[in-house]
């Protein structure tokens, strides 16, 4: 169980061996996708092997930043005190132009005007020197 004081702070991702390059990319303004050099599958979730063909030949390439809302949900009740001032906000499942889908949230738009298939554009929210979060705004 977390302490009351900890609940006031938003949890942040912790880079590990599989994701450190991904987080470095975001810090310099690139969303890195893993492209399989054997089967051409493109992955958002960082891993050591291609989940489609098992190849270890994965190469990072920066995403275009263009995508569409595949699904979404508008949050009215904060999941914890740290998010209370953010409500309402839209959690998005974005289908990137390159194919993968990723969960993110809307920045700089009206969460109640999000629609399925709405074009969105990647933006970067710098949290600290190590962590920059990928978000999306209406395109
Ligand atoms: Zn593959």
PDB file of C-alpha atoms and ligand atoms in Angstrom:
ATOM      1  CA  UNK A   1       0.000   0.000   0.000  1.00  0.00           C
ATOM      2  CA  UNK A   2       1.302   3.457  -0.848  1.00  0.00           C
ATOM      3  CA  UNK A   3       1.508   6.264   1.662  1.00  0.00           C
ATOM      4  CA  UNK A   4      -0.776   9.296   1.380  1.00  0.00           C
ATOM      5  CA  UNK A   5       2.177  11.536   0.494  1.00  0.00           C
ATOM      6  CA  UNK A   6       3.237   9.201  -2.340  1.00  0.00           C
ATOM      7  CA  UNK A   7      -0.272   9.254  -3.797  1.00  0.00           C
ATOM      8  CA  UNK A   8       0.147  12.984  -4.471  1.00  0.00           C
ATOM      9  CA  UNK A   9       2.948  12.300  -6.955  1.00  0.00           C
ATOM     10  CA  UNK A  10       2.308  10.840 -10.417  1.00  0.00           C
ATOM     11  CA  UNK A  11       4.118   7.551 -10.942  1.00  0.00           C
ATOM     12  CA  UNK A  12       6.818   7.647 -13.625  1.00  0.00           C
ATOM     13  CA  UNK A  13       8.196   4.886 -15.814  1.00  0.00           C
ATOM     14  CA  UNK A  14      11.566   3.403 -14.838  1.00  0.00           C
ATOM     15  CA  UNK A  15      13.855   2.785 -17.846  1.00  0.00           C
ATOM     16  CA  UNK A  16      15.385  -0.702 -17.918  1.00  0.00           C
ATOM     17  CA  UNK A  17      17.641  -2.660 -20.257  1.00  0.00           C
ATOM     18  CA  UNK A  18      14.883  -3.092 -22.852  1.00  0.00           C
ATOM     19  CA  UNK A  19      13.610   0.480 -22.734  1.00  0.00           C
ATOM     20  CA  UNK A  20      16.572   2.771 -22.014  1.00  0.00           C
ATOM     21  CA  UNK A  21      17.084   3.634 -25.718  1.00  0.00           C
ATOM     22  CA  UNK A  22      13.361   4.309 -26.072  1.00  0.00           C
ATOM     23  CA  UNK A  23      13.437   6.828 -23.199  1.00  0.00           C
ATOM     24  CA  UNK A  24      16.616   8.460 -24.526  1.00  0.00           C
ATOM     25  CA  UNK A  25      14.855   8.866 -27.881  1.00  0.00           C
ATOM     26  CA  UNK A  26      11.878  10.578 -26.277  1.00  0.00           C
ATOM     27  CA  UNK A  27      14.212  12.927 -24.363  1.00  0.00           C
ATOM     28  CA  UNK A  28      15.624  14.149 -27.699  1.00  0.00           C
ATOM     29  CA  UNK A  29      12.209  14.354 -29.367  1.00  0.00           C
ATOM     30  CA  UNK A  30      11.925  10.978 -31.103  1.00  0.00           C
ATOM     31  CA  UNK A  31       9.425   8.192 -30.537  1.00  0.00           C
ATOM     32  CA  UNK A  32      11.479   5.108 -31.403  1.00  0.00           C
ATOM     33  CA  UNK A  33       9.712   2.107 -32.899  1.00  0.00           C
ATOM     34  CA  UNK A  34      11.422  -1.231 -33.368  1.00  0.00           C
ATOM     35  CA  UNK A  35      11.429  -2.433 -36.984  1.00  0.00           C
ATOM     36  CA  UNK A  36      12.120  -6.116 -37.564  1.00  0.00           C
ATOM     37  CA  UNK A  37      14.722  -6.450 -40.329  1.00  0.00           C
ATOM     38  CA  UNK A  38      13.551  -9.998 -41.116  1.00  0.00           C
ATOM     39  CA  UNK A  39       9.745  -9.779 -41.322  1.00  0.00           C
ATOM     40  CA  UNK A  40       9.199  -5.979 -41.402  1.00  0.00           C
ATOM     41  CA  UNK A  41       6.856  -6.013 -38.390  1.00  0.00           C
ATOM     42  CA  UNK A  42       6.922  -2.733 -36.463  1.00  0.00           C
ATOM     43  CA  UNK A  43       6.718  -2.824 -32.660  1.00  0.00           C
ATOM     44  CA  UNK A  44       5.912  -0.135 -30.135  1.00  0.00           C
ATOM     45  CA  UNK A  45       6.552  -2.211 -26.993  1.00  0.00           C
ATOM     46  CA  UNK A  46      10.311  -2.523 -26.651  1.00  0.00           C
ATOM     47  CA  UNK A  47      11.720  -6.026 -26.551  1.00  0.00           C
ATOM     48  CA  UNK A  48      14.743  -8.131 -27.437  1.00  0.00           C
ATOM     49  CA  UNK A  49      12.966 -10.330 -30.000  1.00  0.00           C
ATOM     50  CA  UNK A  50      10.416  -9.778 -32.751  1.00  0.00           C
ATOM     51  CA  UNK A  51       7.145 -11.097 -31.367  1.00  0.00           C
ATOM     52  CA  UNK A  52       6.033 -12.149 -34.841  1.00  0.00           C
ATOM     53  CA  UNK A  53       9.042 -14.094 -36.150  1.00  0.00           C
ATOM     54  CA  UNK A  54      11.472 -14.344 -33.208  1.00  0.00           C
ATOM     55  CA  UNK A  55      14.270 -12.461 -34.970  1.00  0.00           C
ATOM     56  CA  UNK A  56      16.752 -10.492 -32.873  1.00  0.00           C
ATOM     57  CA  UNK A  57      17.402  -8.131 -35.786  1.00  0.00           C
ATOM     58  CA  UNK A  58      15.376  -5.157 -34.562  1.00  0.00           C
ATOM     59  CA  UNK A  59      16.248  -1.604 -35.542  1.00  0.00           C
ATOM     60  CA  UNK A  60      15.050   1.616 -33.949  1.00  0.00           C
ATOM     61  CA  UNK A  61      13.506   4.186 -36.271  1.00  0.00           C
ATOM     62  CA  UNK A  62      11.766   7.388 -35.256  1.00  0.00           C
ATOM     63  CA  UNK A  63       7.998   7.401 -35.758  1.00  0.00           C
ATOM     64  CA  UNK A  64       6.476  10.041 -38.022  1.00  0.00           C
ATOM     65  CA  UNK A  65       4.341  11.246 -35.129  1.00  0.00           C
ATOM     66  CA  UNK A  66       1.138  10.884 -37.147  1.00  0.00           C
ATOM     67  CA  UNK A  67      -1.672   8.647 -35.993  1.00  0.00           C
ATOM     68  CA  UNK A  68      -5.398   8.206 -35.474  1.00  0.00           C
ATOM     69  CA  UNK A  69      -7.514   7.548 -32.415  1.00  0.00           C
ATOM     70  CA  UNK A  70      -8.323   3.843 -32.501  1.00  0.00           C
ATOM     71  CA  UNK A  71     -10.210   3.979 -29.200  1.00  0.00           C
ATOM     72  CA  UNK A  72     -10.414   6.269 -26.192  1.00  0.00           C
ATOM     73  CA  UNK A  73     -11.942   6.857 -22.808  1.00  0.00           C
ATOM     74  CA  UNK A  74     -12.598  10.118 -21.010  1.00  0.00           C
ATOM     75  CA  UNK A  75     -11.626  10.001 -17.339  1.00  0.00           C
ATOM     76  CA  UNK A  76     -13.842  12.069 -15.039  1.00  0.00           C
ATOM     77  CA  UNK A  77     -12.883  10.488 -11.729  1.00  0.00           C
ATOM     78  CA  UNK A  78      -9.173  10.637 -10.990  1.00  0.00           C
ATOM     79  CA  UNK A  79      -7.499   7.290 -10.254  1.00  0.00           C
ATOM     80  CA  UNK A  80      -5.660   9.004  -7.377  1.00  0.00           C
ATOM     81  CA  UNK A  81      -5.036  12.436  -5.849  1.00  0.00           C
ATOM     82  CA  UNK A  82      -2.107  13.137  -8.192  1.00  0.00           C
ATOM     83  CA  UNK A  83      -4.488  13.163 -11.178  1.00  0.00           C
ATOM     84  CA  UNK A  84      -7.345  15.102  -9.610  1.00  0.00           C
ATOM     85  CA  UNK A  85      -6.535  18.420 -11.301  1.00  0.00           C
ATOM     86  CA  UNK A  86      -6.179  16.754 -14.714  1.00  0.00           C
ATOM     87  CA  UNK A  87      -9.794  15.599 -14.975  1.00  0.00           C
ATOM     88  CA  UNK A  88     -11.512  15.355 -17.295  1.00  0.00           C
ATOM     89  CA  UNK A  89      -8.810  13.924 -19.561  1.00  0.00           C
ATOM     90  CA  UNK A  90      -8.831  11.550 -22.503  1.00  0.00           C
ATOM     91  CA  UNK A  91      -6.849   8.319 -22.494  1.00  0.00           C
ATOM     92  CA  UNK A  92      -6.177   7.370 -26.101  1.00  0.00           C
ATOM     93  CA  UNK A  93      -5.374   4.172 -27.914  1.00  0.00           C
ATOM     94  CA  UNK A  94      -3.560   5.656 -30.902  1.00  0.00           C
ATOM     95  CA  UNK A  95      -2.872   3.711 -34.073  1.00  0.00           C
ATOM     96  CA  UNK A  96       0.401   5.071 -35.372  1.00  0.00           C
ATOM     97  CA  UNK A  97       0.912   5.629 -39.094  1.00  0.00           C
ATOM     98  CA  UNK A  98       3.549   2.845 -38.963  1.00  0.00           C
ATOM     99  CA  UNK A  99       0.963   0.360 -37.666  1.00  0.00           C
ATOM    100  CA  UNK A 100       1.486  -0.228 -33.934  1.00  0.00           C
ATOM    101  CA  UNK A 101      -1.063   0.966 -31.397  1.00  0.00           C
ATOM    102  CA  UNK A 102      -0.030   2.684 -28.199  1.00  0.00           C
ATOM    103  CA  UNK A 103      -1.765   4.021 -25.126  1.00  0.00           C
ATOM    104  CA  UNK A 104      -1.265   7.697 -24.397  1.00  0.00           C
ATOM    105  CA  UNK A 105      -3.345  10.705 -23.527  1.00  0.00           C
ATOM    106  CA  UNK A 106      -4.568  13.873 -25.141  1.00  0.00           C
ATOM    107  CA  UNK A 107      -2.768  17.153 -24.571  1.00  0.00           C
ATOM    108  CA  UNK A 108      -4.041  20.539 -25.628  1.00  0.00           C
ATOM    109  CA  UNK A 109      -7.493  19.625 -26.849  1.00  0.00           C
ATOM    110  CA  UNK A 110     -10.985  19.190 -25.493  1.00  0.00           C
ATOM    111  CA  UNK A 111     -11.216  15.600 -24.169  1.00  0.00           C
ATOM    112  CA  UNK A 112     -14.958  15.604 -24.769  1.00  0.00           C
ATOM    113  CA  UNK A 113     -14.455  16.253 -28.503  1.00  0.00           C
ATOM    114  CA  UNK A 114     -12.269  13.219 -29.149  1.00  0.00           C
ATOM    115  CA  UNK A 115     -13.739  10.874 -31.745  1.00  0.00           C
ATOM    116  CA  UNK A 116     -12.794   7.493 -33.179  1.00  0.00           C
ATOM    117  CA  UNK A 117     -10.472   7.932 -36.200  1.00  0.00           C
ATOM    118  CA  UNK A 118      -9.611  11.511 -35.213  1.00  0.00           C
ATOM    119  CA  UNK A 119      -6.164  12.391 -36.614  1.00  0.00           C
ATOM    120  CA  UNK A 120      -3.645  13.152 -33.882  1.00  0.00           C
ATOM    121  CA  UNK A 121      -0.068  14.331 -33.780  1.00  0.00           C
ATOM    122  CA  UNK A 122       2.669  13.308 -31.352  1.00  0.00           C
ATOM    123  CA  UNK A 123       3.863  15.874 -28.814  1.00  0.00           C
ATOM    124  CA  UNK A 124       6.436  15.487 -26.071  1.00  0.00           C
ATOM    125  CA  UNK A 125       5.903  16.288 -22.421  1.00  0.00           C
ATOM    126  CA  UNK A 126       9.249  16.681 -20.666  1.00  0.00           C
ATOM    127  CA  UNK A 127       8.986  15.562 -17.042  1.00  0.00           C
ATOM    128  CA  UNK A 128      12.679  15.588 -16.044  1.00  0.00           C
ATOM    129  CA  UNK A 129      16.130  14.923 -17.574  1.00  0.00           C
ATOM    130  CA  UNK A 130      15.406  11.205 -17.921  1.00  0.00           C
ATOM    131  CA  UNK A 131      11.700  11.012 -18.670  1.00  0.00           C
ATOM    132  CA  UNK A 132       9.773  12.634 -21.498  1.00  0.00           C
ATOM    133  CA  UNK A 133       6.295  11.265 -22.090  1.00  0.00           C
ATOM    134  CA  UNK A 134       4.739  10.814 -25.542  1.00  0.00           C
ATOM    135  CA  UNK A 135       1.339  12.508 -25.767  1.00  0.00           C
ATOM    136  CA  UNK A 136      -0.961  13.454 -28.623  1.00  0.00           C
ATOM    137  CA  UNK A 137      -2.814  16.569 -29.687  1.00  0.00           C
ATOM    138  CA  UNK A 138      -5.521  16.918 -32.324  1.00  0.00           C
ATOM    139  CA  UNK A 139      -3.837  17.134 -35.758  1.00  0.00           C
TER     140      UNK A 139
HETATM  141 ZN1  LIG B   1      10.074 -10.241 -37.287  1.00  0.00          ZN
END
